[in-house]
Coordinates of C-alpha atoms in Angstrom, one line a residue:
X1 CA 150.8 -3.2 -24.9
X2 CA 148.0 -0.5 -25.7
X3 CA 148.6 1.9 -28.4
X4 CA 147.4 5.4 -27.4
X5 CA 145.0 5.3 -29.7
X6 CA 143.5 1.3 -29.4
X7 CA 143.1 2.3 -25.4
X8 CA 141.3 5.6 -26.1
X9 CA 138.9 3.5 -27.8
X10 CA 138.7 1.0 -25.1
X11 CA 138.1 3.7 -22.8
X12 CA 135.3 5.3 -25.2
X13 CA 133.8 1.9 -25.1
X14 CA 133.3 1.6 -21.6
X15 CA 132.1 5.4 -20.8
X16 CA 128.3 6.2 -20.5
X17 CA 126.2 6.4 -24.1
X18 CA 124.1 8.9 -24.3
X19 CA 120.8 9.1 -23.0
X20 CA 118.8 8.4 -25.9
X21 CA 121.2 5.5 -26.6
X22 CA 121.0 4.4 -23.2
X23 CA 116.7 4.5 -23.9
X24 CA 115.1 1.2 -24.0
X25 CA 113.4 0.1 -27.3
X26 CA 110.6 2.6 -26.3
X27 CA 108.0 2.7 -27.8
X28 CA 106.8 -1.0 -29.4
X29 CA 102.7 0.4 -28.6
X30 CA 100.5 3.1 -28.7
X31 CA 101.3 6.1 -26.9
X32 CA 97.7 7.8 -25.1
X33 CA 97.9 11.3 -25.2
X34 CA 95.5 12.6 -23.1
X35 CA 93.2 15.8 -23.4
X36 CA 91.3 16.5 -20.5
X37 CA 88.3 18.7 -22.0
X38 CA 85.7 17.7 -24.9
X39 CA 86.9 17.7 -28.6
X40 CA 87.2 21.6 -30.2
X41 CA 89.0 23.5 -27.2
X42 CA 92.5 24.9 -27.2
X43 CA 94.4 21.6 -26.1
X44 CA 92.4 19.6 -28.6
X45 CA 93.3 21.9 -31.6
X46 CA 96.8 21.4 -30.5
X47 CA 96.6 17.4 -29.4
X48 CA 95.7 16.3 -33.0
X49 CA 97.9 17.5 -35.5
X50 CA 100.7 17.0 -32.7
X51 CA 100.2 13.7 -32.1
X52 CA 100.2 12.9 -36.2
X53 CA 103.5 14.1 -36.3
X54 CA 104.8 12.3 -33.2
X55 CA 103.5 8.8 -35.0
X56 CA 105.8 9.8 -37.8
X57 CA 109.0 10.4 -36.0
X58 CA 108.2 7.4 -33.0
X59 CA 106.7 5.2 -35.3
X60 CA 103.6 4.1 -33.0
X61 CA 99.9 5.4 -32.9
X62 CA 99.6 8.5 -30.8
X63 CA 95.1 8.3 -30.5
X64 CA 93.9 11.4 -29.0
X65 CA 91.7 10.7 -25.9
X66 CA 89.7 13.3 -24.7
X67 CA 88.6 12.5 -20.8
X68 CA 86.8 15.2 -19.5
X69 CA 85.1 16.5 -16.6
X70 CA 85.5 18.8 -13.5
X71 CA 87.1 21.2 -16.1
X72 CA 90.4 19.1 -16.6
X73 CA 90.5 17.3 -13.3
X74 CA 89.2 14.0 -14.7
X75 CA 91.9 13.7 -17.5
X76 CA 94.8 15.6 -15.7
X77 CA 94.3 13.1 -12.2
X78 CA 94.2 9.7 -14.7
X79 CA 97.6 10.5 -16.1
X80 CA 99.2 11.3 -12.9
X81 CA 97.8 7.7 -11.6
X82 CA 99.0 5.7 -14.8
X83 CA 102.2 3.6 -15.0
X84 CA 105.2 5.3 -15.5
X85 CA 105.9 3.5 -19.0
X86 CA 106.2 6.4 -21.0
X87 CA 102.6 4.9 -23.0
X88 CA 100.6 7.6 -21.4
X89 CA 101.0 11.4 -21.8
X90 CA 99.3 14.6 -21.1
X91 CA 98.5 17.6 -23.6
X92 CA 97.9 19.9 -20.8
X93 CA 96.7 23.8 -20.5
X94 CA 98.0 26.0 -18.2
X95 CA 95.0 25.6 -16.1
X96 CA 96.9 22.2 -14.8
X97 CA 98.5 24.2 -11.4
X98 CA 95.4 26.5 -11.1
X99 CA 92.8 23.0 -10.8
X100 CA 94.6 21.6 -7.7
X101 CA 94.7 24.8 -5.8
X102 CA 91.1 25.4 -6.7
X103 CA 90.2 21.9 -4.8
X104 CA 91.7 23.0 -1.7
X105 CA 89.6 26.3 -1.6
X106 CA 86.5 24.6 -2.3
X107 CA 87.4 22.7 1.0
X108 CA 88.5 19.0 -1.0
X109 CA 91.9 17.3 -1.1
X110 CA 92.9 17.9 -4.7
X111 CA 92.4 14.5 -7.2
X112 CA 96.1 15.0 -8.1
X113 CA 99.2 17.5 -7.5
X114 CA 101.8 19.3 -10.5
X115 CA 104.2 17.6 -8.1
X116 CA 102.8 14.4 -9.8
X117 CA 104.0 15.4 -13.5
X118 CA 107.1 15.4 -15.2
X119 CA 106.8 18.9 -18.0
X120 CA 108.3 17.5 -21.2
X121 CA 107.7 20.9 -23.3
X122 CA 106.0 23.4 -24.5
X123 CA 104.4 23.6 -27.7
X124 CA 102.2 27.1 -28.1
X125 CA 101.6 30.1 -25.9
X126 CA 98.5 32.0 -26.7
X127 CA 97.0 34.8 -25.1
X128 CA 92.9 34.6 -25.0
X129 CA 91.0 36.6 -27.3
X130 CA 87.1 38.0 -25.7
X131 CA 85.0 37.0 -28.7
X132 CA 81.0 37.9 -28.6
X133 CA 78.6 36.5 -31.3
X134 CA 78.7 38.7 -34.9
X135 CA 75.0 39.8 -34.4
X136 CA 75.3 40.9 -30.9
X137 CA 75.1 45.0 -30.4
X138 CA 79.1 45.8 -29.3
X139 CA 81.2 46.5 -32.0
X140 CA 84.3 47.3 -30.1
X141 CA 85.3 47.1 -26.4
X142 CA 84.4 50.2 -24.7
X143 CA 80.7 49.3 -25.8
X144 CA 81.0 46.0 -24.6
X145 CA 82.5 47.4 -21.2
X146 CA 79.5 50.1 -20.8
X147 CA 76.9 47.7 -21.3
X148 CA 78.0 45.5 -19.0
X149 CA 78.5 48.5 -16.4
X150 CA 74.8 49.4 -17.5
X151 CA 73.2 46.2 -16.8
X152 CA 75.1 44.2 -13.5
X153 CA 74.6 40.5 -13.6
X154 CA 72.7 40.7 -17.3
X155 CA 75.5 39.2 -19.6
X156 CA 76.8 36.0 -19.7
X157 CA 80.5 34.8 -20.6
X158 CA 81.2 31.2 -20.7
X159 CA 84.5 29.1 -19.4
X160 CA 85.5 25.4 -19.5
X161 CA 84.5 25.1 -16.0
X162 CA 85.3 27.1 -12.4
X163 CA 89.0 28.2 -12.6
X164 CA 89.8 27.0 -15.7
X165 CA 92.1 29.1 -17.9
X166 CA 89.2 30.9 -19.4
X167 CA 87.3 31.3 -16.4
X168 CA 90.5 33.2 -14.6
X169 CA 90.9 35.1 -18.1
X170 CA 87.7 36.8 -17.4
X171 CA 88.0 37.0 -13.8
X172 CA 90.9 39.3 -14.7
X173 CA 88.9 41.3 -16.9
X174 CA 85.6 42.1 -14.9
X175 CA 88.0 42.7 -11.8
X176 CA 89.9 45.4 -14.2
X177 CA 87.0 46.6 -15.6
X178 CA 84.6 46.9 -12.1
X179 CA 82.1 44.7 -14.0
X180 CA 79.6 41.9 -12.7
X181 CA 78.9 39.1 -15.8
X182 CA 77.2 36.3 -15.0
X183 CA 79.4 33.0 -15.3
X184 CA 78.3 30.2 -17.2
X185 CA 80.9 27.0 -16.4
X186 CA 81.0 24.3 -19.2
X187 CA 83.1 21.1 -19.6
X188 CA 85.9 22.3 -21.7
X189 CA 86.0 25.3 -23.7
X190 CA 84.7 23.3 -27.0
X191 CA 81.3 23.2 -25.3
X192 CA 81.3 26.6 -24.4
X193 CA 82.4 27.5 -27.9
X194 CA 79.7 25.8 -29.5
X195 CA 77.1 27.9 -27.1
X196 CA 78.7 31.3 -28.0
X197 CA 77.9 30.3 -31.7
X198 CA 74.4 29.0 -30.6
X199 CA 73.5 32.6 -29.0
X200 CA 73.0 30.7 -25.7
X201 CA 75.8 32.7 -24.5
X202 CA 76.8 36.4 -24.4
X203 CA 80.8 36.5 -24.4
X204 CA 84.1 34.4 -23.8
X205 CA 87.6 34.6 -23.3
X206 CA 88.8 31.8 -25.8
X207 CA 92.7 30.6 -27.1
X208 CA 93.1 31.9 -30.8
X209 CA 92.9 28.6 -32.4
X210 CA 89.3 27.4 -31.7
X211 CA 87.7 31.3 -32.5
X212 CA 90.1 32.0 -35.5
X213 CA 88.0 30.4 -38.0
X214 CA 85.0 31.5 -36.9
X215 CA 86.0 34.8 -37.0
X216 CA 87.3 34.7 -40.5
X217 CA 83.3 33.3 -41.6
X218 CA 81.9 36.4 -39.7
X219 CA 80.0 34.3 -37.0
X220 CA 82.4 35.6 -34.2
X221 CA 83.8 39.4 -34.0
X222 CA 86.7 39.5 -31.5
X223 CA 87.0 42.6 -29.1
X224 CA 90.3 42.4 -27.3
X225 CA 93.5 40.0 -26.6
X226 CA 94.6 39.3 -23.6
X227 CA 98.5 39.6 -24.4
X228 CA 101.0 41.9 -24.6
X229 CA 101.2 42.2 -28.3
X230 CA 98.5 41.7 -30.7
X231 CA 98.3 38.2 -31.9
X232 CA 99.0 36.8 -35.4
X233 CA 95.6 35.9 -37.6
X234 CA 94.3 39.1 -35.1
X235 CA 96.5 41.9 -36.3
X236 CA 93.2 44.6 -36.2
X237 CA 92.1 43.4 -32.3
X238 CA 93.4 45.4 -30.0
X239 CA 95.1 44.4 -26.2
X240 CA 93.5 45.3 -23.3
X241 CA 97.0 46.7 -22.3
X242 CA 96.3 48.9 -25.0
X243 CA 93.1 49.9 -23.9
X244 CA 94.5 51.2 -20.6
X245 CA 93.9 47.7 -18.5
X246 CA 97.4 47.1 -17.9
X247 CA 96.7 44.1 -15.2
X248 CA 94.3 42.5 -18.0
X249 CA 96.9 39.4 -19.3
X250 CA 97.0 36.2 -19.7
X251 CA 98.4 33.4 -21.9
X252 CA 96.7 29.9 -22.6
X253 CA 99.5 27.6 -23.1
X254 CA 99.4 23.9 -24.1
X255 CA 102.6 21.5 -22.9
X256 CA 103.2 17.9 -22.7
X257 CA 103.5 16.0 -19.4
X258 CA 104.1 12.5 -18.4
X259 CA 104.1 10.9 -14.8
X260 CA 107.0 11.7 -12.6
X261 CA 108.0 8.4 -12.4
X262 CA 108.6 7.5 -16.2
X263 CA 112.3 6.5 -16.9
X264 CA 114.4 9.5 -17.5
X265 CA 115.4 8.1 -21.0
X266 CA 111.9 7.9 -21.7
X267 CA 111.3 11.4 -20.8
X268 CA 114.4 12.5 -23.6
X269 CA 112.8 10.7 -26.1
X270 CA 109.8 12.1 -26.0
X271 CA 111.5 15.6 -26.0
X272 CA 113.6 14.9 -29.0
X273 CA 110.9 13.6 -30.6
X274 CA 108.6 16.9 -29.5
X275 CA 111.5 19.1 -30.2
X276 CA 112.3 17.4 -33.9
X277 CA 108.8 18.1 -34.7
X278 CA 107.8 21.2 -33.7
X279 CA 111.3 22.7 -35.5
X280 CA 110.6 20.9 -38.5
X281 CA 107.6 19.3 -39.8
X282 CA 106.6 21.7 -41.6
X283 CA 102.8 20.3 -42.0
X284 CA 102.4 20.7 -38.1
X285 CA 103.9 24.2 -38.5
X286 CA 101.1 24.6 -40.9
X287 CA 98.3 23.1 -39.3
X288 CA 99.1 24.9 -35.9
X289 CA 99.8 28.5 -37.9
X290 CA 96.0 27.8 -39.5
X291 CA 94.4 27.2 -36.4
X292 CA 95.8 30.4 -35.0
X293 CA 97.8 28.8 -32.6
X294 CA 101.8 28.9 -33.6
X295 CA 104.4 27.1 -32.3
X296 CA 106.3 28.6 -29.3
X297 CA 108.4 25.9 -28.3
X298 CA 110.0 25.2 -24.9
X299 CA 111.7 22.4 -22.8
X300 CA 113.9 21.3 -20.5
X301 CA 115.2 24.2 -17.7
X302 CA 113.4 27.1 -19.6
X303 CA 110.0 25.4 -19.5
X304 CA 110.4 24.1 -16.3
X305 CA 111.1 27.5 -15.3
X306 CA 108.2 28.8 -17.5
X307 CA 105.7 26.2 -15.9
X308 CA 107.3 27.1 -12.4
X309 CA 106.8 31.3 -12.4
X310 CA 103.9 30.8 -14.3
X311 CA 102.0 28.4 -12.0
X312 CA 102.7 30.9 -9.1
X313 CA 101.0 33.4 -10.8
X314 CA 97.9 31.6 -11.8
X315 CA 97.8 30.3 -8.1
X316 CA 97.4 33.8 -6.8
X317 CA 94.7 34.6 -9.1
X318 CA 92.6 31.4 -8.4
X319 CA 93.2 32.5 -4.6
X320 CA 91.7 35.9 -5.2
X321 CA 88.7 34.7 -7.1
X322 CA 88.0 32.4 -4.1
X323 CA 85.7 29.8 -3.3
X324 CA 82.6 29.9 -6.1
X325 CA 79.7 28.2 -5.2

């Protein structure tokens, strides 16, 4: 006969391990992660440090791919198509729901669907910053505003492509504001960074990271936020909230996604892996603070939530700007 305590352990022994135990001996390759804009926008600043840090705790290659074109669609679509194996990830922007929707009002069946991804987690939350070259005549907002009151259809402001993150950013501002800018749609906001700096552009509404630096050497001077709070590394720019534009916000996040389809255990691993590094490895802490970009983490029901709400409202926004030619 049993003892008591020899048939609690047989019954210990035959109850479900954990999930992660449970996990196949994933990963034995490389693990894509995918950035669907050029190299230098806000999801590639994020993307590389991340990814070193993930090689450390998974013990595989993580190699950076950046697949661009049709502002995200490229990149975004290829990872909902590949095999559910867990060796293919997305470091997405928030612009992933807003693509899809802005398909269907251009009249085409969208390349891929949220429904198609699996969120992971979140890793930063930033709200844009409008940034203008250092030599160019506005010093603060208001002058930038009356300008572009003064002269409709005269001053540019770039994006990383029709209703891309930064494109909507702006949308919300010159709707706000009563202004008509001319838009300039690039392939990812690293391209349209690098034309701001050339003086080929006028203005744009980038994530923290890429125009932090920039701003620090005096080539960029930043003229407003987008968030609700001023933003760490910007402490003397000023919200639009601030300013009296109180429907003027807007947050460009970066999360990780993988199909729909990839094993469940798969999917934990990932996220404990995520999670473990972004609350302590202290060199992606570092490398993510310098860029301007901290760490807001998020996963399971509070960034599915997140993505959920937040998706709606970037929807309706995409909807109002309508169908650009």
């Amino acid at each position: 006969m049993l003892h008591r305590r020899d048939m609690m352990g047989a019954l210990a022994a035959l109850a479900p391990l954990p999930a992660l135990a449970q996990a196949p001996s994933w990963p034995t390759r490389p693990i894509q992660m995918i950035v669907a804009f050029p190299p230098g926008g806000q999801a590639d600043v994020t993307a590389r440090p991340l990814a070193a840090a993930l090689e450390r705790v998974l013990g595989q290659p993580l190699p950076v791919v950046n697949r661009a074109g049709a502002g995200g669609i490229v990149g975004s679509a290829s990872v909902a198509r590949a095999a559910p194996d867990g060796y293919t990830s997305l470091l997405a922007l928030s612009s992933l729901a807003m693509l899809p929707e802005s398909e269907r009002i251009q009249g085409r069946v969208p390349a891929y669907t949220v429904e198609q991804f699996a969120p992971i987690a979140r890793i930063t939350a930033d709200p844009t910053v409008l940034v203008v070259p250092a030599n160019s005549p506005w010093h603060s907002l208001e002058e930038f505003v009356a300008d572009a009151k003064k002269r409709p259809g005269a001053i540019t402001f770039g994006s990383a492509g029709n209703y891309s993150t930064l494109h909507v950013a702006m949308a919300m501002l010159t709707a706000a504001a009563g202004l008509d800018m001319l838009h300039v749609p690039f392939q990812g906001g690293g391209p349209a960074l690098t034309a701001l700096l050339s003086g080929t552009l006028d203005s744009l509404a980038s994530g923290p990271g890429p125009a932090l630096s920039h701003v620090k050497e005096g080539r960029l001077r930043a003229l407003a936020s987008w968030g609700r709070e001023r933003i760490p590394g910007f402490e003397d720019v000023p919200t639009f909230i601030e300013k009296g534009y109180t429907d003027v916000e807007f947050y460009i996040w970066t999360g990780l996604f993988l199909p729909l389809a990839t094993p469940a255990p798969v999917q934990e691993r990932m996220r404990a892996a995520l999670r473990q590094v972004c609350e302590k490895d202290e060199s992606l802490k570092r490398a993510l603070d310098a860029a301007g970009s901290p760490i807001a983490y998020q996963d399971g029901e509070a960034f599915e939530r997140f993505f959920r709400e937040d998706s709606a409202r970037l929807v309706r926004a995409v909807q109002r700007i309508g169908k650009v030619d």
